[in-house]
Each structure stands twice: as C-alpha cells, then as structure tokens.
Coordinates of C-alpha atoms and ligand atoms in Angstrom, one line a residue:
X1 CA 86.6 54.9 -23.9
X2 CA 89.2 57.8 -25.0
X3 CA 90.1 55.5 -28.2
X4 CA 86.2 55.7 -28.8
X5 CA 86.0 60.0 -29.1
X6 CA 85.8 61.8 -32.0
X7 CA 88.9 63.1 -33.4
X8 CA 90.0 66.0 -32.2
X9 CA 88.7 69.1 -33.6
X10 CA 86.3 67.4 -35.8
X11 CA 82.5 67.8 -34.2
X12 CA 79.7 65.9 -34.2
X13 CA 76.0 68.0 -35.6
X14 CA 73.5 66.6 -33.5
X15 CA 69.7 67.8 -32.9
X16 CA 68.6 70.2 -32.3
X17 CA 71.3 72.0 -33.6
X18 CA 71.3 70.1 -37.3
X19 CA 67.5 71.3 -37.8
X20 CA 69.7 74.7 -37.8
X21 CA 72.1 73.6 -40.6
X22 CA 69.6 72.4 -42.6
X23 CA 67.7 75.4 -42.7
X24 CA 70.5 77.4 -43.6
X25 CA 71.9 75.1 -46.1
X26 CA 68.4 75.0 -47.9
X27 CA 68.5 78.5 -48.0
X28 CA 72.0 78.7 -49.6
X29 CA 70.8 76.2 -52.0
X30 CA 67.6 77.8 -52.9
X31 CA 69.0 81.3 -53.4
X32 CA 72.2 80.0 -55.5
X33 CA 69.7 78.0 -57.9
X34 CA 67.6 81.0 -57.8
X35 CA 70.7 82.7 -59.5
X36 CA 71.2 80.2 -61.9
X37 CA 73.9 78.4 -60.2
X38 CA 74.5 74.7 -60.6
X39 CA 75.5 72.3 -57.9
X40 CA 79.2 70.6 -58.7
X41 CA 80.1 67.5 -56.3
X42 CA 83.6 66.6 -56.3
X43 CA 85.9 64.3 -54.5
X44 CA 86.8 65.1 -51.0
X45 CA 90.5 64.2 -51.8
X46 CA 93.0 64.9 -54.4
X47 CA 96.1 64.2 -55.1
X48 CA 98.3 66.6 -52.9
X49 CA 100.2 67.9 -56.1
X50 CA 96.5 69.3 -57.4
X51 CA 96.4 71.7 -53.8
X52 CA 100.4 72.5 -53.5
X53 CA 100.4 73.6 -57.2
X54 CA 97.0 75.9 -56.7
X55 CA 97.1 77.0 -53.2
X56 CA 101.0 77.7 -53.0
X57 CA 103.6 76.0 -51.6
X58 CA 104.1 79.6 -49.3
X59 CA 100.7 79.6 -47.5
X60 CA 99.5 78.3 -44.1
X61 CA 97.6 75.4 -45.3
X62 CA 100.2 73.7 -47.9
X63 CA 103.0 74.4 -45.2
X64 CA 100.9 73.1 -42.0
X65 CA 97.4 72.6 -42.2
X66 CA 97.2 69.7 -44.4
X67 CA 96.0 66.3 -44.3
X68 CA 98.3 64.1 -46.3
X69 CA 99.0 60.6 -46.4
X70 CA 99.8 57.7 -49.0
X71 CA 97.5 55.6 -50.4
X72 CA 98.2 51.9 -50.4
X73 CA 99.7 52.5 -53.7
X74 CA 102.7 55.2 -52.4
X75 CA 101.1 57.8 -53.9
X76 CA 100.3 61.0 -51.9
X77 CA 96.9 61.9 -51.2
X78 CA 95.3 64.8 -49.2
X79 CA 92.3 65.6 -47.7
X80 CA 91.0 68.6 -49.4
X81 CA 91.6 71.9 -47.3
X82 CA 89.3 74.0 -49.5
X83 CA 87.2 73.6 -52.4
X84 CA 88.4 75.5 -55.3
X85 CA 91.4 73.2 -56.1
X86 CA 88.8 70.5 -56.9
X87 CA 86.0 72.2 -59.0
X88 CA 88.9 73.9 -61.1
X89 CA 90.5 70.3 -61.7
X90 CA 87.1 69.3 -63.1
X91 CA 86.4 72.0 -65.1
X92 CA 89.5 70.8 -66.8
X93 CA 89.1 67.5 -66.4
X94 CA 85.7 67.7 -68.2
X95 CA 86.5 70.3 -70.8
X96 CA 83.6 72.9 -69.0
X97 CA 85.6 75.7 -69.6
X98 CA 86.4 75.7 -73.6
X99 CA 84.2 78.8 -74.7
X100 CA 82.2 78.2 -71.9
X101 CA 80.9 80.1 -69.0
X102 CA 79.8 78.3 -65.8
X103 CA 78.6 79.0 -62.7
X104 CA 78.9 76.4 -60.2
X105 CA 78.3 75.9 -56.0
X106 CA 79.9 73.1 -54.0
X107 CA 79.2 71.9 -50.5
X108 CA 81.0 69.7 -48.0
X109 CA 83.6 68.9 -45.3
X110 CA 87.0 70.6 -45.4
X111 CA 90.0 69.2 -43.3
X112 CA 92.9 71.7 -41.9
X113 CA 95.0 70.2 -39.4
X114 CA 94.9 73.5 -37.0
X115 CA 94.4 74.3 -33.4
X116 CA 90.9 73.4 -32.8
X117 CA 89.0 76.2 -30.8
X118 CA 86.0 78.2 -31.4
X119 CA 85.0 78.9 -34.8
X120 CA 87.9 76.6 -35.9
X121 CA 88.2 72.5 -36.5
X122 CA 90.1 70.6 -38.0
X123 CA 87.0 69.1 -39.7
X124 CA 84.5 72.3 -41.2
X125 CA 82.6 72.4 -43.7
X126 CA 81.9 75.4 -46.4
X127 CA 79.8 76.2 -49.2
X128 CA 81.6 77.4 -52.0
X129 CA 80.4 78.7 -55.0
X130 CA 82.7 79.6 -58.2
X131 CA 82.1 81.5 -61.5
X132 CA 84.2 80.8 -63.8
X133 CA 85.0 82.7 -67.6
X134 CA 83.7 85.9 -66.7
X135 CA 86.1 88.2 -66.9
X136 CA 84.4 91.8 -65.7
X137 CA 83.2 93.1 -62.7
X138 CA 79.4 92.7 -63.0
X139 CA 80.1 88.8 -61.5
X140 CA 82.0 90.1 -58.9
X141 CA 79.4 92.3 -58.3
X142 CA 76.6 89.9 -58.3
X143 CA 78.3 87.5 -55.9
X144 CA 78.6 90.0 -53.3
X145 CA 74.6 91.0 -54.1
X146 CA 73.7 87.4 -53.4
X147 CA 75.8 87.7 -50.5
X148 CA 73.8 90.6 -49.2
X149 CA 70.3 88.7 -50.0
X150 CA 71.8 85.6 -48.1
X151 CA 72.3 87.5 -45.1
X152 CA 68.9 89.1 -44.8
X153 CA 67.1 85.9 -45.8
X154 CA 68.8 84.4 -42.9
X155 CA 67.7 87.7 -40.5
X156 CA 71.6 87.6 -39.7
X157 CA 72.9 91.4 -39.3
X158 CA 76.4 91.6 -37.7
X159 CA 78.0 91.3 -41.1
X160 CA 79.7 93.4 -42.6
X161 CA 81.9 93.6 -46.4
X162 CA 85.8 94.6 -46.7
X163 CA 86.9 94.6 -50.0
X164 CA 89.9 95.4 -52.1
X165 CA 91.6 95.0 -55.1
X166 CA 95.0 93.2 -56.0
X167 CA 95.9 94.3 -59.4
X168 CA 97.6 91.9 -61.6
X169 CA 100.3 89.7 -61.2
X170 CA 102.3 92.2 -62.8
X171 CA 101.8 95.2 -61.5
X172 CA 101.9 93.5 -57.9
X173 CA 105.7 93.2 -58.6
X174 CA 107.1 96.3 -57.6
X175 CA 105.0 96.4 -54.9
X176 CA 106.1 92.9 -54.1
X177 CA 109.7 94.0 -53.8
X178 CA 109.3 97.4 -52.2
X179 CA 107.4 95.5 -50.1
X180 CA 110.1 93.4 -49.0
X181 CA 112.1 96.0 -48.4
X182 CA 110.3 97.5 -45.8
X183 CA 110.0 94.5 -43.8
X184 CA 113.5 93.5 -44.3
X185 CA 114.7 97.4 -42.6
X186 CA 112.8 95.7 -39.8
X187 CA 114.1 92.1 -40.0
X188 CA 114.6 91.7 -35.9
X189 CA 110.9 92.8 -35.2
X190 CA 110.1 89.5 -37.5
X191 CA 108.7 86.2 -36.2
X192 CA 109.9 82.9 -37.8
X193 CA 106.8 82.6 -40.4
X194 CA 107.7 86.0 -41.4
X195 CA 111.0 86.0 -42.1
X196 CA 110.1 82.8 -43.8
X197 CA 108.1 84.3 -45.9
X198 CA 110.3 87.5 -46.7
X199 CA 112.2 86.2 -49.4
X200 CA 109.0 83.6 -51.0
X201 CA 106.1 85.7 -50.5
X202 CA 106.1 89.1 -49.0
X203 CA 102.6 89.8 -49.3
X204 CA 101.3 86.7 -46.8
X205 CA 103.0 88.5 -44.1
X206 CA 100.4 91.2 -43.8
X207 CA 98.1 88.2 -43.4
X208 CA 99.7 87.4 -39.9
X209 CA 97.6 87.0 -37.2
X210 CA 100.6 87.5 -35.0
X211 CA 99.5 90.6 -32.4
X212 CA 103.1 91.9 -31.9
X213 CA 103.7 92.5 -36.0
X214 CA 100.3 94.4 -36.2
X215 CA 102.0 97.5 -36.0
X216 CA 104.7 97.0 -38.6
X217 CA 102.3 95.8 -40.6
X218 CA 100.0 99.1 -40.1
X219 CA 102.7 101.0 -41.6
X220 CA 103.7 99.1 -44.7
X221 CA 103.6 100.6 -48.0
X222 CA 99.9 99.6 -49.7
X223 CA 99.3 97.8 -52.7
X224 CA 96.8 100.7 -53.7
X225 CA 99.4 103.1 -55.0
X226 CA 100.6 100.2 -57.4
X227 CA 97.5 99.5 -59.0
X228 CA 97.5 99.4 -63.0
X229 CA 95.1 101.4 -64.9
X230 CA 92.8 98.2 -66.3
X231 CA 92.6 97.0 -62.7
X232 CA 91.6 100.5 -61.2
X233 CA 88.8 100.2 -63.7
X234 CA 87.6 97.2 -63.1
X235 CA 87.3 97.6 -59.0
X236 CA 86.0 101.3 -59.6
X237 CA 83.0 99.7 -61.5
X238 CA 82.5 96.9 -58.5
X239 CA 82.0 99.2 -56.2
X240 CA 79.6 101.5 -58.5
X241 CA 77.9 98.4 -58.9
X242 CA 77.5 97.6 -55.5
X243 CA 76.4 101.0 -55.0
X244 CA 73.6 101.1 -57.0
X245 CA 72.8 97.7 -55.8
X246 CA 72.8 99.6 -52.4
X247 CA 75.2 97.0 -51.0
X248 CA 77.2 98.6 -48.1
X249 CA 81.1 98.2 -48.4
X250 CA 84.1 99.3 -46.6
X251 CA 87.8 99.2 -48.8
X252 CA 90.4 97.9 -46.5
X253 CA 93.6 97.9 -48.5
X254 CA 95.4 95.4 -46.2
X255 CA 93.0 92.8 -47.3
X256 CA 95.4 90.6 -49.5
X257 CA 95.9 86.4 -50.8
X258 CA 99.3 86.5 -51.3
X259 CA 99.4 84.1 -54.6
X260 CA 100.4 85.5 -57.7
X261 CA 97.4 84.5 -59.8
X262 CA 95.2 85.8 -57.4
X263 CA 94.3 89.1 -58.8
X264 CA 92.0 92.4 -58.9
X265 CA 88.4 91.5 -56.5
X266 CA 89.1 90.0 -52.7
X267 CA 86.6 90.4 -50.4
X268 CA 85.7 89.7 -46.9
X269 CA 82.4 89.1 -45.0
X270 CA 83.1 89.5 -40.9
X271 CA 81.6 90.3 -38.0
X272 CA 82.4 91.2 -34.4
X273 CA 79.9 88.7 -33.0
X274 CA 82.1 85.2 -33.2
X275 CA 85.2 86.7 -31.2
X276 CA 88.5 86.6 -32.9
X277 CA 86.9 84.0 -35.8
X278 CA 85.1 86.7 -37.6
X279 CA 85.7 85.9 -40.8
X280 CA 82.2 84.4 -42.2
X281 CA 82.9 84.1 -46.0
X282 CA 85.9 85.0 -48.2
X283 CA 86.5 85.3 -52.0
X284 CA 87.8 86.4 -54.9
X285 CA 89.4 86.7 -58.2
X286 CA 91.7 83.9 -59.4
X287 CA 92.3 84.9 -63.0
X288 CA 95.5 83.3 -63.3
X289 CA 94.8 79.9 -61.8
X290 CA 93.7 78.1 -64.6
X291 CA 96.3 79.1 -66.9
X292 CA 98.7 78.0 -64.0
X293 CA 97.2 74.5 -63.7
X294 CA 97.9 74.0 -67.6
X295 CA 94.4 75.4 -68.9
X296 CA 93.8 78.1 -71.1
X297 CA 93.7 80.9 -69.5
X298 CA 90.1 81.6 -68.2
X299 CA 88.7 84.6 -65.5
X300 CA 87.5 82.8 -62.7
X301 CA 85.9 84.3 -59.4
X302 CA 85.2 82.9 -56.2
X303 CA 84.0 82.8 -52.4
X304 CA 83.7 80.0 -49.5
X305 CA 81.2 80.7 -46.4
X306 CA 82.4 78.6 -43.2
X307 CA 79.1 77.2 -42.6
X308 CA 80.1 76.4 -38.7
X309 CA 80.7 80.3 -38.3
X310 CA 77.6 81.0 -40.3
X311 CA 75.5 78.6 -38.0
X312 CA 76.8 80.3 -34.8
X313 CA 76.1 83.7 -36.4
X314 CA 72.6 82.6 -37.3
X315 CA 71.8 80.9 -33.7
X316 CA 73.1 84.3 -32.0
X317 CA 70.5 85.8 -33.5
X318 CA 68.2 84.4 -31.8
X319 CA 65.9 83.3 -34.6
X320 CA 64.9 79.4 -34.2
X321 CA 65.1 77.1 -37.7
X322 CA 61.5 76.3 -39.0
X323 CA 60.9 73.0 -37.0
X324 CA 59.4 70.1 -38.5
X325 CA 56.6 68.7 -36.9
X326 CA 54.3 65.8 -38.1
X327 CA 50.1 66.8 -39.0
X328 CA 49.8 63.7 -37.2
X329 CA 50.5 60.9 -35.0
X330 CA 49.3 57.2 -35.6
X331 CA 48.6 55.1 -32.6
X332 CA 47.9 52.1 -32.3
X333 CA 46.8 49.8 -29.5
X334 CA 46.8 46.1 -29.9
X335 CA 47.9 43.4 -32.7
X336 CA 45.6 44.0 -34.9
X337 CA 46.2 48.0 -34.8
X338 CA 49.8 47.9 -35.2
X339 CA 49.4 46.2 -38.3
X340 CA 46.9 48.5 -40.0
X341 CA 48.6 51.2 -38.6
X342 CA 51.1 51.3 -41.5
X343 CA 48.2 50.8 -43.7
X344 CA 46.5 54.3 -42.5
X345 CA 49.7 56.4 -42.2
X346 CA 51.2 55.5 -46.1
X347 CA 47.5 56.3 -47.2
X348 CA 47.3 59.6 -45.4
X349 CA 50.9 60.5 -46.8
X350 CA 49.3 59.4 -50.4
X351 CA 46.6 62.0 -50.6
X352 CA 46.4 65.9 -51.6
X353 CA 47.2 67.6 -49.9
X354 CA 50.0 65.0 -48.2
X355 CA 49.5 64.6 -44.9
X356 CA 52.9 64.8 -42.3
X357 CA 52.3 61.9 -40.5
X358 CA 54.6 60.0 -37.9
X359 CA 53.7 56.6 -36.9
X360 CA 53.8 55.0 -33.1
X361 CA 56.9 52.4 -33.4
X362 CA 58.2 50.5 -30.1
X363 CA 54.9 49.5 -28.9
X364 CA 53.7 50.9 -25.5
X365 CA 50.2 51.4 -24.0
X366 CA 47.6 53.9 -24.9
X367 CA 49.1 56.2 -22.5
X368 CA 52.4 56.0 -23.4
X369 CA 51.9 56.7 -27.1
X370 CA 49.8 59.4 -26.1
X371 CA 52.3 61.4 -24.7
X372 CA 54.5 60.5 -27.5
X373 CA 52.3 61.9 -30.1
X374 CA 51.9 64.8 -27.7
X375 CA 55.5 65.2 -27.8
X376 CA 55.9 64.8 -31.3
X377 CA 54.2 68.4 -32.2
X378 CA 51.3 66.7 -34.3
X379 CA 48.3 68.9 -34.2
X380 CA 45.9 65.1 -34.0
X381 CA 46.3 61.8 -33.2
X382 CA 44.7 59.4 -35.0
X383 CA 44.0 56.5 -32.4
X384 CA 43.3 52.9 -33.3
X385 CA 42.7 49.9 -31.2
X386 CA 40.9 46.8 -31.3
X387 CA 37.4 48.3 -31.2
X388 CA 38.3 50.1 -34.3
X389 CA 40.0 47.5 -36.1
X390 CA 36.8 45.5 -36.3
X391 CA 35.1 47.8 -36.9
X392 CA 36.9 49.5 -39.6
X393 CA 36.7 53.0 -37.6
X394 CA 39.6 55.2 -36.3
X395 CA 40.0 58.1 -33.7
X396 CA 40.6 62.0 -34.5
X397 CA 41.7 63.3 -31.3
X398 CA 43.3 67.4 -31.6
X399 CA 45.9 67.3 -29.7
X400 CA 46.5 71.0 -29.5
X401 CA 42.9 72.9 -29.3
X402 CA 39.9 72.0 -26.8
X403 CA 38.1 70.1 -29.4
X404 CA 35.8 67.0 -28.7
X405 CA 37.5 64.0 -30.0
X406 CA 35.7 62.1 -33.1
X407 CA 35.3 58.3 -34.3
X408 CA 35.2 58.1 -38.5
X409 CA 35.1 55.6 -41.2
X410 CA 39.3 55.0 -41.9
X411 CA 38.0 56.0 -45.4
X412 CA 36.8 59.3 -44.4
X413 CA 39.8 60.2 -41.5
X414 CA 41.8 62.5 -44.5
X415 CA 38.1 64.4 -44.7
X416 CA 38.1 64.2 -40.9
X417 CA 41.4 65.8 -40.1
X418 CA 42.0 68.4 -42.3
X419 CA 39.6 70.9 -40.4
X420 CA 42.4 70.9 -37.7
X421 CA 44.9 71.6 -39.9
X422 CA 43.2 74.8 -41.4
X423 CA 45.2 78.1 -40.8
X424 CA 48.3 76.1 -40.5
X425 CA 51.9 77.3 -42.3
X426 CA 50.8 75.2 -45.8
X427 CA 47.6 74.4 -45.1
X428 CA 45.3 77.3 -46.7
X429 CA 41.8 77.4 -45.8
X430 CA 39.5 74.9 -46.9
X431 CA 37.2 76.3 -50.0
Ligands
LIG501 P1 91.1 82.3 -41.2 O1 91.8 83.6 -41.5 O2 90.0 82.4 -40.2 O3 92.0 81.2 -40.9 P2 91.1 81.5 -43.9 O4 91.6 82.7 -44.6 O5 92.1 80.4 -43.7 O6 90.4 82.0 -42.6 P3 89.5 80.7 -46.2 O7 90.5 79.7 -46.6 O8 89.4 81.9 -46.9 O9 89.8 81.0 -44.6 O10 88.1 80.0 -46.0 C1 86.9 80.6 -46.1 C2 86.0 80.6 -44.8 O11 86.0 79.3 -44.3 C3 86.6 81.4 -43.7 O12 86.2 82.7 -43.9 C4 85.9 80.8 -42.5 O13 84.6 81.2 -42.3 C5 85.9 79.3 -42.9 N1 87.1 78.6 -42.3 C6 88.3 78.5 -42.6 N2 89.1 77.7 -41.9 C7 88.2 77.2 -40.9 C8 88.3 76.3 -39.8 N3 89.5 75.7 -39.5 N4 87.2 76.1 -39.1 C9 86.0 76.6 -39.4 N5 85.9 77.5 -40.4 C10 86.9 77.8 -41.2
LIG502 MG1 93.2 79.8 -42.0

C-alpha cells in the first residue's frame, strides 16, 4: 500500500476539518473584496528562471526548497514556492501596471521541499494579496488594518504584529558591509549556511533559525541606525497610521528579507500558540522588484497568510465553522416515491425563499432513511411513500421539536414547512 500514500509532507483536508477552511477562506475573500481587492489566478508553475531571478538565488527556498524539474521539452520548470513571483509576471505580462494601480489577492497551493512537521509541508497553501503602484505608506497601512479586522472576524486573538523597516537598497549598503564585518570577527562561531551567506548576503543570516547563532545575532549592529531620511518618513507615518487606526504594533529591528529590492515596510503576524511555527502571515515592501524583472519601476507591497497555520490558530480557539445543514430531508419509500422524490426536492430548492434540501439516495427502508435524515441536521423530513404517491400527498415530519407530524397537498408542502423553519439563522419570521 506504501506506493499508494500521499506524498510526504503534502496533507489531505478532509471533513470535518474542510468546513473549517472554507469558512475562513470565505471570510478572507469577503473582507479583501470588501476592500476593493480583486481576485488574480495564476499558474501554479513557472519557469524556474521567473522565481531564481525574484526570490534570490541566496535564500532558503531557491537554494533548497524548490520543486524543479524538466518538462518534456528540457526546459526547467518549478513548482511555485510562493505567490508573488507569479502575479508580478502577469502584471507585466498583461501590461496592468503602465499608469496603473491594482490591488489584487491570490489563493492556492505552494510547494517547498522542507522537513515536513507541524505547521510545515511541503505542500501549503496561502492567500496572498498584493498592491501594487502605491508608493506611500497609507497602503501599507491599510494592509495591516485589514489584517487586524481579519483577525477579529475570525475571533482569533493570539496574534500579534512585528514590524520594521529596511530602508532602500542604498542605504542598506553600509549597513550591509559593516554588517559583514561583524560576523566575519566571529567567523568560527558560524554554521555552513552562514558562512555561505557572508560574502552573498549578510543580512539572511539574522534570519537563521539556527539556536546556537541566536546570540551573535542579538548583538549585531541594527539596520535602524542606517536608515535614510525618506525611509524614516515613510515608516514614521505607518506606524502614526496604525496608531490612529488603533492597530497594536511592536518594532522588532531584527525583522529583515535579505533581498536588495526588498525595501522600507516588513511585517510579521505571529503567535505563541502554534509552537515554534508562529509565523501566521508575512509581508512587505518590494519596491525594486519590478524594475528588477525588466519593468518600469513600480512600488509594490505585499503579504502571504499560511492558511494551514491560520486554520490551526482558528480551531484552537475553540470556535466551530458555521455548519451547513439541509432545511430538509426527502424520503422516499417505494418506486414510485424515489422517482418523484427528485421532483419535490428541485421544486422546493426553486421557491423563495430556497429551501436547503438533501435528498434520500442509496435506497433503504423507512427506518433507515429516517435516521439518515435525522443525522443529516434537517429541521423536517418530508416523507413520501406509495400512499402518497397516489395520492399526490406528502409528509412534514419536525424532526427536531415535539411537533405532530402533518400530511399536505405536494403543492402546498413549501407553505407547510416554513413554520418550522421560523427563527432559524436566515429564516426571519413569517409576516
Ligand atoms: P518560515 O520562517 O516559517 O519558514 P517563511 O519566511 O519561509 O516562513 P514566507 O515565505 O514569508 O514564510 O511565507 C508566508 C507564510 O506562509 C508564513 O508566515 C507561514 O505562515 C506560511 N508558510 C511558509 N512556509 C510554510 C510551510 N512550509 N508550511 C506551511 N506554511 C508555510
Ligand atoms: Mg521558510
């Protein structure tokens, strides 16, 4: 059977736990379009150029976390690893950006080849969401406003936001090289990755998760005492913004991307709730990515939520995802009532108000689709058999209140159920 298993690292969403996901992925979706937000669906691979050339060739992903192969014409392929890569290649692609603002969303599967454990697979999923050719901080700000909302739509608490700010490219150069310099007085104390990335790309080794360079890293120089004048203004205003907004904020000056056309606004969303994964949603400014892919140059801004993380947060809290239930439950005894049992059910579904209504399939007795329908959560069962088929009658039996059960016309069994219904969530009471 082994040869039959998922792939490792890559999960299967079954119920109940996919009523979950849906529920928070409507809400993600409601509140983005809510914001004016538009839904961009791109290809789930790329050519492995597109993600070397915007990730960097000196970050985790590029060097060991992809998914590349060669199509069956030799030419290489990857599975995307994030989702910004993508949506920026169509925005060029489709000429979106020429004078133009847009503010997009994205959803779907993301594919790092990493050690699967908790709140990690190689297979995950995110919803991203990207402005892009807004240059000042009031999008910044708004992102992490929406952020907040999100949160408390979803009752989720344990989060909290770490932000900083990178300055540009240019001013990140001295930094960059005293920067070096400090970890190179401390060369033996590095591990491989590190010393890797002395030379390349200083700046990703604060990003180490490694325990035993924590300290070192504690005591680097910080990027703050770099920062150039524009750049001070522009974060200074983000967090007046978010301020007024009455969005709570800590600055956490380690928080870096080590890429040089990431710039000014990072952020972080994390919690102490998912153990050492507690990194819910990340973002922020990529001002010189465009310009680096061949574009004009165009502001850009961004964030990813790892949806898995978020649907772990969400269950710890205890609340359970709206679940679906049908109004009612069709069954049918006999022939004659199987057949006009679809008949019933597509006309209650055609009425107003629409009727939820799930319909006995895989035959069984009346006692058996009883205890279906009772399963089922439908508040009445509407019960035909052969006595009713001829004579053009149906049952209304509550299934959830002590309430006499009732034979009507099929004509009048909309009429005869709603009563049940009354008090319902979406179903006010009758005039
Ligand atoms: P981490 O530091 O946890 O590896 P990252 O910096 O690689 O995260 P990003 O590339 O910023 O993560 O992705 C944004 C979000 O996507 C993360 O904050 C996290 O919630 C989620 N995420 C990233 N990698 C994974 C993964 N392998 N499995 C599940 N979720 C992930
Ligand atoms: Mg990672």
């Amino acid at each position: 059977m082994s040869e039959l298993q998922a792939i490792r690292g890559m999960e299967d969403i079954l119920p109940p736990v996919s009523a979950i996901w849906q529920h928070v992925e409507a809400t993600i979706r409601g509140l983005l379009l809510d914001y004016g937000y538009q839904e961009v669906r791109v290809p789930v691979v790329e050519r492995t150029e597109l993600f070397k050339r915007s990730i960097g060739e000196v970050t985790d992903i590029v060097e060991k976390e992809m998914y590349t192969f060669e199509d069956r014409n030799g030419m290489s392929i990857t599975l995307r690893p994030e989702a910004t890569a993508g949506i920026v290649r169509a925005c060029m692609e489709h000429g979106l950006l020429r004078n133009q603002r847009q503010k997009f969303f994205s959803t779907g599967p993301m594919f790092r080849y990493e050690k699967p454990q908790k709140g990690r697979y190689r297979q995950f999923h995110q919803f991203d969401v990207e402005a892009l050719g807004y240059a000042g901080p009031d999008i910044d700000a708004e992102l992490l406003i929406l952020l907040a909302r999100l949160w408390r739509l979803l009752g989720i608490r344990h989060v909290s936001l770490q932000i900083n700010t990178l300055g540009t490219a240019e001013s990140r150069q001295m930094y960059r090289a005293d920067l070096a310099t400090y970890f190179r007085n401390s060369f033996g104390q590095l591990d491989e990755d590190s010393r890797r990335r002395l030379d390349r790309n200083p700046l990703r080794i604060l990003d180490s998760k490694n325990p035993d360079l924590q300290a070192l890293i504690a005591g680097a120089p910080q990027l703050t005492q770099y920062l150039d004048g524009a750049s001070e203004a522009h974060f200074n205003e983000l967090r007046a913004l978010l301020d007024d907004a009455g969005v709570a904020y800590a600055v956490n000056p380690r928080l870096v991307r080590g890429l040089d056309y990431y710039g000014r606004t990072v952020f972080e969303w994390v919690t102490d709730r998912l153990g050492s994964q507690g990194a819910v949603c990340a973002g922020g400014r990529y001002d010189g990515l465009v310009s680096h892919l061949g574009g004009e140059s165009t502001p850009a801004i961004g964030f990813a939520i790892g949806l898995e993380r978020l649907v772990e947060l969400y269950s710890l809290a205890g609340v359970p995802a709206p679940h679906r239930t049908p109004d009612v439950y069709v069954v049918a005894v006999g022939d004659g009532a199987t057949r006009l049992a679809f008949r019933v059910a597509e006309a209650l579904r055609d009425g107003t108000p629409a009727f939820r209504v799930e319909t006995n399939c895989g035959g069984g007795g009346f006692k058996a689709q009883m205890k279906r329908a009772d399963r089922s959560g439908a508040v009445v069962a509407v019960i035909l058999g052969e006595d009713e088929v001829a004579s053009g009658t149906a049952v209304v039996k509550p299934l959830r209140a002590e309430v006499e059960q009732q034979k009507v016309a099929v004509a009048e069994l909309a009429t005869a159920i709603r009563p049940h219904l009354q008090g319902l969530p979406g179903w006010p009471p009758l005039a």
